mmCIF file of C-alpha atoms in Angstrom:
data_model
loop_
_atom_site.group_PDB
_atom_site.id
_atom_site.type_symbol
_atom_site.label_atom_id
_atom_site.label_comp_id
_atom_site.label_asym_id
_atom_site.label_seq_id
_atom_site.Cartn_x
_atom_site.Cartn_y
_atom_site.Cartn_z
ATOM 1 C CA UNK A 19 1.438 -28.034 -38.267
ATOM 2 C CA UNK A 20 -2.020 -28.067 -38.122
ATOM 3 C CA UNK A 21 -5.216 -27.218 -40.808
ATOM 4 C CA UNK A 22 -4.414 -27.675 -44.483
ATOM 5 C CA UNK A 23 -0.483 -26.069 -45.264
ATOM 6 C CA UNK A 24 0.648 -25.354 -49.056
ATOM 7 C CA UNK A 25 4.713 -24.884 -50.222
ATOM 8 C CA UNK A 26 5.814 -22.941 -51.626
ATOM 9 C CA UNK A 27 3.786 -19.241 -50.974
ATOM 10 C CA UNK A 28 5.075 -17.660 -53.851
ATOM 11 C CA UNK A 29 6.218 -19.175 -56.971
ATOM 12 C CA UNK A 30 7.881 -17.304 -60.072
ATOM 13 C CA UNK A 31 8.320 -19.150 -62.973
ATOM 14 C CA UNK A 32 9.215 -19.175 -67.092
ATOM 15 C CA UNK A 33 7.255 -20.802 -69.044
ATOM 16 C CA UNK A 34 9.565 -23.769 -70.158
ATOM 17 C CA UNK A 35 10.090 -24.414 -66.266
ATOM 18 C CA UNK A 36 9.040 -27.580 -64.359
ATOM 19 C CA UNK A 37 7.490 -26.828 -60.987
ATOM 20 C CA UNK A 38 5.465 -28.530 -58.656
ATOM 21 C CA UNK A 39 2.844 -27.378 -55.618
ATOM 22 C CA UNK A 40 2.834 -29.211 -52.643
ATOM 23 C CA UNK A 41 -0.285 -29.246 -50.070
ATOM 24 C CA UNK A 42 -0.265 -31.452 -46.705
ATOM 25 C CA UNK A 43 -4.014 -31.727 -44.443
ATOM 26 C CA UNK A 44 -3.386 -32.790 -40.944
ATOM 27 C CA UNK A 45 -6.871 -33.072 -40.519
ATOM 28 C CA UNK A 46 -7.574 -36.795 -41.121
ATOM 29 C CA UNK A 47 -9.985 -36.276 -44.141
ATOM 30 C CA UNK A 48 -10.427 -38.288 -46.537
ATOM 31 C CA UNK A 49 -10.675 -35.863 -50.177
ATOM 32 C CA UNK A 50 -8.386 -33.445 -51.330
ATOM 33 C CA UNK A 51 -8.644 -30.463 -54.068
ATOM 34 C CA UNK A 52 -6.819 -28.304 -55.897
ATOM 35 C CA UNK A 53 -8.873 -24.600 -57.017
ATOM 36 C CA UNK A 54 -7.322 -21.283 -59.156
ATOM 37 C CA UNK A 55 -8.306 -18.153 -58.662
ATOM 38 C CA UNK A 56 -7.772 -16.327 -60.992
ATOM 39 C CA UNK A 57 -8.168 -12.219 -60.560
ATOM 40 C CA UNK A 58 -12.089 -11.050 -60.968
ATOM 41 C CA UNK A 59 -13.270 -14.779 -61.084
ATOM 42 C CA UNK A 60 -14.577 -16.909 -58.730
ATOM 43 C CA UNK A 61 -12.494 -20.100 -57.082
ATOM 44 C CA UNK A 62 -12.385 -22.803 -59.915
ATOM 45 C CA UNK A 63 -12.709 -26.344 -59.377
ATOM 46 C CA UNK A 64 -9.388 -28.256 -60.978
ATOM 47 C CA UNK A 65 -8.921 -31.519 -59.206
ATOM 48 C CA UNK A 66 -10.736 -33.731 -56.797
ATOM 49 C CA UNK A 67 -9.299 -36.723 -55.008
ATOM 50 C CA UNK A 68 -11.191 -39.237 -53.056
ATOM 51 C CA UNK A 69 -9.384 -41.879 -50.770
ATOM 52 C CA UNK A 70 -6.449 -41.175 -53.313
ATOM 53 C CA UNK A 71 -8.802 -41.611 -56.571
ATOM 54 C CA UNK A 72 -9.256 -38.856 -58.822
ATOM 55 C CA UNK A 73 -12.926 -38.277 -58.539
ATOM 56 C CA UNK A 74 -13.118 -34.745 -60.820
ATOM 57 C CA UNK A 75 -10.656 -32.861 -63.533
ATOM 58 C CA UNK A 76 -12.692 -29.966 -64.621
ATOM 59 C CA UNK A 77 -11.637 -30.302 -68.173
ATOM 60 C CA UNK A 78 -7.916 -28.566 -66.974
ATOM 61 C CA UNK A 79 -5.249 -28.505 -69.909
ATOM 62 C CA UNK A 80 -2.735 -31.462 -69.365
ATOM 63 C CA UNK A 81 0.265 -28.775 -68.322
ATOM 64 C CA UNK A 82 -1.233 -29.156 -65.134
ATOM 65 C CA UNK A 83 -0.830 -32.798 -63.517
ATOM 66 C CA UNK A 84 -1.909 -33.573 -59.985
ATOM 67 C CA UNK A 85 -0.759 -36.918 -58.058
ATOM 68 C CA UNK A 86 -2.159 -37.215 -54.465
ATOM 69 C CA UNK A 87 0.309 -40.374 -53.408
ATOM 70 C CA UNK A 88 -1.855 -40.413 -49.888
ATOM 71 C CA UNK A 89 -4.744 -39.053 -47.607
ATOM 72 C CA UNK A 90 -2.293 -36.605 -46.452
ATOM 73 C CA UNK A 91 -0.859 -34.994 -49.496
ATOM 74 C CA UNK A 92 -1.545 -33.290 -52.824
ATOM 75 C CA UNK A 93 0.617 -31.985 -55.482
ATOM 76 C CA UNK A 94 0.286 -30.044 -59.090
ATOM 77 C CA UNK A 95 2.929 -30.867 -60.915
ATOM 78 C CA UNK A 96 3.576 -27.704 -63.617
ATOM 79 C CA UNK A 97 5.079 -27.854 -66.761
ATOM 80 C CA UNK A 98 5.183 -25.222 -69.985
ATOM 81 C CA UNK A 99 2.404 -23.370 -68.207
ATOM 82 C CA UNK A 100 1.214 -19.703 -69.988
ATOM 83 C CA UNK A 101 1.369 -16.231 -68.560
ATOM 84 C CA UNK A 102 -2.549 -16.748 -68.522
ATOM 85 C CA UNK A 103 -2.052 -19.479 -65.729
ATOM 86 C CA UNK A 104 -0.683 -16.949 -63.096
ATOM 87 C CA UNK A 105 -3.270 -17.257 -60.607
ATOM 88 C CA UNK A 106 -3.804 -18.078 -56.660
ATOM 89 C CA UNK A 107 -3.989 -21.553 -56.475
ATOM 90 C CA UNK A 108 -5.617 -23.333 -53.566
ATOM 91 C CA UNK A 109 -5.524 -26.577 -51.928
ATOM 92 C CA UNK A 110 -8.635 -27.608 -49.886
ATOM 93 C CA UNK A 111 -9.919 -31.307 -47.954
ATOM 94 C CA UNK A 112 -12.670 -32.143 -46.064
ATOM 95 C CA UNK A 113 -14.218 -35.435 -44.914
ATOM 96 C CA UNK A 114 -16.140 -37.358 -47.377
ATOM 97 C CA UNK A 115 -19.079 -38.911 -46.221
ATOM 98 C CA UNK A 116 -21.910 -40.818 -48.313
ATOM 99 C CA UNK A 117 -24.755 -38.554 -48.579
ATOM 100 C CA UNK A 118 -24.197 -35.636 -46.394
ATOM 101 C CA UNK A 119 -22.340 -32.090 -46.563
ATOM 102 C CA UNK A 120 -19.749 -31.199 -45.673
ATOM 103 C CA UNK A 121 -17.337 -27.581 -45.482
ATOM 104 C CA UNK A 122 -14.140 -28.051 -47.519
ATOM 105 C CA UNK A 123 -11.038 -26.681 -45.288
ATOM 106 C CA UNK A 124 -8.531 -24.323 -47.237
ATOM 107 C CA UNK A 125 -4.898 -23.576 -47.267
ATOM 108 C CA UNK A 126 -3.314 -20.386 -48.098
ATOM 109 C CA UNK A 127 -2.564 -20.883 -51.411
ATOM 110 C CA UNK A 128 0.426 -20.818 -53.649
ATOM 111 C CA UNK A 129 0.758 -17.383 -55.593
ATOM 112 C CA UNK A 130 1.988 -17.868 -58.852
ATOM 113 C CA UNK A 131 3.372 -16.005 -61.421
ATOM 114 C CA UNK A 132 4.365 -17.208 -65.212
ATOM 115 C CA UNK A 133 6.507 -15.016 -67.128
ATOM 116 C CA UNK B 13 -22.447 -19.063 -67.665
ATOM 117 C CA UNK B 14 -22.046 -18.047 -63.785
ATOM 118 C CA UNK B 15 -24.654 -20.621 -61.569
ATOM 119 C CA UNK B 16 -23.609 -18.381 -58.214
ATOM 120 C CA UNK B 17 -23.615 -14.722 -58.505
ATOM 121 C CA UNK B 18 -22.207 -12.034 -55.940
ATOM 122 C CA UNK B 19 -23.178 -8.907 -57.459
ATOM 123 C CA UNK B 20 -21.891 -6.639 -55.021
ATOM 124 C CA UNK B 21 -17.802 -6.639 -55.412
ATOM 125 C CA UNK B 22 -18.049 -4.596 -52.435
ATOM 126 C CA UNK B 23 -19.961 -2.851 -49.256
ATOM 127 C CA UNK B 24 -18.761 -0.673 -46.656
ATOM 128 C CA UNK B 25 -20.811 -0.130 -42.976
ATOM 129 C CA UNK B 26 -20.217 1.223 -40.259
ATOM 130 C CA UNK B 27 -19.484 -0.686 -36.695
ATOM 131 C CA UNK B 28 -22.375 -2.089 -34.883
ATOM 132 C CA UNK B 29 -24.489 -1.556 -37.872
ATOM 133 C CA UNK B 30 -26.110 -5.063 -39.867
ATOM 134 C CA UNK B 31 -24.024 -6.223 -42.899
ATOM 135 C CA UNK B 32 -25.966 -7.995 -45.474
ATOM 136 C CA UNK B 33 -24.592 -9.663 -48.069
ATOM 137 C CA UNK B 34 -26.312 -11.233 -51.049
ATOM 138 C CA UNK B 35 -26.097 -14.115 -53.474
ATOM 139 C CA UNK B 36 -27.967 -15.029 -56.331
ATOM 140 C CA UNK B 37 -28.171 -18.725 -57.910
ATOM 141 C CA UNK B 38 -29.575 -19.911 -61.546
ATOM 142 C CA UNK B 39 -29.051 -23.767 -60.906
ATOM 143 C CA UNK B 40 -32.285 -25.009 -59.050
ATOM 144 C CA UNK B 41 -30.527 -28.519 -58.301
ATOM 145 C CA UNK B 42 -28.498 -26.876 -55.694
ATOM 146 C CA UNK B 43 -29.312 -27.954 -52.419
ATOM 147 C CA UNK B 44 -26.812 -26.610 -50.036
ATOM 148 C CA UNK B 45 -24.655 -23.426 -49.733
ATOM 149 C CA UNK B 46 -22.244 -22.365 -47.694
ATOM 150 C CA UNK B 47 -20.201 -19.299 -47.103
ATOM 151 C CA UNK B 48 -16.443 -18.435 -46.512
ATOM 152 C CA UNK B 49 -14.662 -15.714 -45.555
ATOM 153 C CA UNK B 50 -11.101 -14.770 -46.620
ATOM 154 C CA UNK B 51 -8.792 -12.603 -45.362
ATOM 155 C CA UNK B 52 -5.486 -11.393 -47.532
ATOM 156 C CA UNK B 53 -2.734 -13.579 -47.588
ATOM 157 C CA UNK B 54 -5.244 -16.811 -46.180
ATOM 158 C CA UNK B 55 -7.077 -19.500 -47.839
ATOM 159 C CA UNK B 56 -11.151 -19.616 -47.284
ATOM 160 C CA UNK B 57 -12.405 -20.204 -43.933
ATOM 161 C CA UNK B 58 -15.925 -21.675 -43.339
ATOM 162 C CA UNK B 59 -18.682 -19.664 -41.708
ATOM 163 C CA UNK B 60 -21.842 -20.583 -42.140
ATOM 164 C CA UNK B 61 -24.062 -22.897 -44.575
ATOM 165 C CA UNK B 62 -27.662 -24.112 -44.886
ATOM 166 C CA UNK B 63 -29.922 -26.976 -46.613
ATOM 167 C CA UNK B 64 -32.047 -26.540 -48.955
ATOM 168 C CA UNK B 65 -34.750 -27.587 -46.671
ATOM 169 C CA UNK B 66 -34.246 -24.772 -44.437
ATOM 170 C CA UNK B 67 -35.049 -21.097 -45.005
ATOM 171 C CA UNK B 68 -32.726 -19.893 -42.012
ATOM 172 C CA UNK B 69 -29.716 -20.846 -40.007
ATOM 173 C CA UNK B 70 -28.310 -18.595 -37.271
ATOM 174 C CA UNK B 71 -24.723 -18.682 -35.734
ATOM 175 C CA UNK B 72 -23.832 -16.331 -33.338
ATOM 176 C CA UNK B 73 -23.976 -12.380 -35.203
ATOM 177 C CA UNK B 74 -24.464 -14.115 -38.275
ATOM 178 C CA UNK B 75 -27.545 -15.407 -40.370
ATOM 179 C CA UNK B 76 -28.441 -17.422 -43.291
ATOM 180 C CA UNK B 77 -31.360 -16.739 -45.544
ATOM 181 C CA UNK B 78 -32.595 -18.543 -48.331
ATOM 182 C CA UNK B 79 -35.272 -17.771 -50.351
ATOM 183 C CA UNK B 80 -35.733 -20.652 -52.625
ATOM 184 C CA UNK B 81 -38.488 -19.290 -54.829
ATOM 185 C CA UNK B 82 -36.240 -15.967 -55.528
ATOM 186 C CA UNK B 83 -32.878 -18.207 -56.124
ATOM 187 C CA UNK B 84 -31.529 -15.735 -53.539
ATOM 188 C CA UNK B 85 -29.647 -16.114 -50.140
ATOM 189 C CA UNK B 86 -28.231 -13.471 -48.050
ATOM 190 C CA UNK B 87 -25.922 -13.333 -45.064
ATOM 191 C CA UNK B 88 -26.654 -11.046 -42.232
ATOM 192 C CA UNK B 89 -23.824 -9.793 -39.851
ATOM 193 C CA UNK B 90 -25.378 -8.200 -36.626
ATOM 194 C CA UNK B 91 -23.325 -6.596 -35.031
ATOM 195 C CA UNK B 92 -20.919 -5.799 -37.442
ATOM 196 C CA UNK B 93 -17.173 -5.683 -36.263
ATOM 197 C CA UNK B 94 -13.698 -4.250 -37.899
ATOM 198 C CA UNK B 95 -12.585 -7.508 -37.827
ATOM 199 C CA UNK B 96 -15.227 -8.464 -40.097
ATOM 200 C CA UNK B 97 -13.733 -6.779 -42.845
ATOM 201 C CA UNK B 98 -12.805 -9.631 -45.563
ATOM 202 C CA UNK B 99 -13.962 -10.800 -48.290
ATOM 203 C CA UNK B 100 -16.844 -13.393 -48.379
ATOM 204 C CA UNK B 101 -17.900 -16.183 -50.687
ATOM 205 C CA UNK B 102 -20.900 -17.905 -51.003
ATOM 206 C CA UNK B 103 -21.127 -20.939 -52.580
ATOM 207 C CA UNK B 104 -23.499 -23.919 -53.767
ATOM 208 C CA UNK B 105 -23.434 -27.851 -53.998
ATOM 209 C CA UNK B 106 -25.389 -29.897 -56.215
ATOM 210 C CA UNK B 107 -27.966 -32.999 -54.836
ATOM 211 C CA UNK B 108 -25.642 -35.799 -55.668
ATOM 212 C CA UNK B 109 -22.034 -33.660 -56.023
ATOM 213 C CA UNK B 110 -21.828 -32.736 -52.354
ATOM 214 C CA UNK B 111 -18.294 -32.651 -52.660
ATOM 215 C CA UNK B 112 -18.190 -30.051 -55.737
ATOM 216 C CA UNK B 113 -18.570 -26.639 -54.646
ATOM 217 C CA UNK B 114 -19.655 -23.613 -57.437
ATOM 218 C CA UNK B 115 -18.487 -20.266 -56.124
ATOM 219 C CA UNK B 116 -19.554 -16.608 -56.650
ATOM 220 C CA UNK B 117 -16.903 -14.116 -57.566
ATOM 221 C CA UNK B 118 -16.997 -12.552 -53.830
ATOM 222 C CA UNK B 119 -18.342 -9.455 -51.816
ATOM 223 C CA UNK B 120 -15.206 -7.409 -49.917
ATOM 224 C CA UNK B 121 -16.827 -6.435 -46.728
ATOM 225 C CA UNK B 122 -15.271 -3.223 -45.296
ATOM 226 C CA UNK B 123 -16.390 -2.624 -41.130
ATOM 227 C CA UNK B 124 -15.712 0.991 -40.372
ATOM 228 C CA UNK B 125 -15.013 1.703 -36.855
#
């Protein structure tokens, strides 16, 4: 595998279910992020982890739980989410590095449907 | 409030011909910005960015413009190619939040052969 990969593709679920997204860079970086996209809005910022530290939640309702247990991998952990929370959600690292830029790498994202 | 604004959803040229897209920012503290491209069914890729400090960066058939005065940046595609056809994002960091990126809502580029 190579890049940034996201399981599963596609995810239908009710909203009493428990799911969870997983996301795996085999890049070597160092930060990790989880984004919605949600249709006719632009990417939203939920998550950012640095060297396994949550660095950023962007105010996101607490039915949404990340844990990022390494460098490597990410996961949103989903619980009584809302038909309003059906969205493309999108993992994304890049390599952290004190005061200079740097592009964020994407996966595919997961597409996911409440009902 | 949207600080990155694509107000174009869409633009359709022909092969061969320039593709410009544009972007329009509100937050003066941004001081780099980047654009993606997306096709269906894949995440983002990277294409292009520039500082602040810059008022053009060229890659190949594409170019970066920013006009800091105007709050205004535009991507040039030259020549343009069907395989251009996706839709592209620009996007903005803040001086101290290089990490957090603000999006627009996204131009769908259409290359007509």
């Amino acid at each position: 595998e190579t890049g940034v990969t996201q399981t599963p593709r596609h995810l239908v679920m009710g909203m009493t279910n428990k799911k969870s997204l997983k996301c795996e860079q085999h890049l070597g970086h160092n930060a990790m992020y989880w984004y919605k996209q949600s249709a006719k809005k632009p990417l939203e910022l939920m998550f950012v982890y640095s060297l396994e530290e949550r660095v950023e939640n962007n105010s996101v309702p607490s039915r949404f739980s990340p844990e990022c247990p390494n460098s490597s991998h990410l996961f949103l952990h989903l619980h009584t989410l809302q038909p309003e929370d059906s969205a493309l959600y999108l993992c994304a690292s890049s390599q952290r590095r004190g005061g200079g830029h740097n592009e964020q790498f994407f996966g595919p994202g997961t597409r996911l449907t409440v009902l | 409030d949207q600080q990155v604004k694509q107000n174009s959803p869409s633009l359709s040229v022909q092969e061969g011909r320039i593709s410009i897209l544009n972007c329009d920012y509100t937050n003066s503290m941004f001081d780099y910005f980047l654009w993606y491209k997306k096709y269906p069914a894949e995440g983002p890729t990277f294409l292009i960015s520039i500082s602040s400090i810059k008022d053009k960066n060229e890659d190949g058939r594409f170019t970066v413009f920013l006009n800091k005065s105007a709050k205004h940046l535009s991507l040039h595609i030259v020549p343009s190619q069907p395989g251009d056809s996706a839709v592209y994002f620009c996007a903005a960091t803040l001086r101290g939040s290089n990490y957090k990126l603000t999006f627009g809502k996204g131009t769908l580029l259409t290359v007509n052969p």
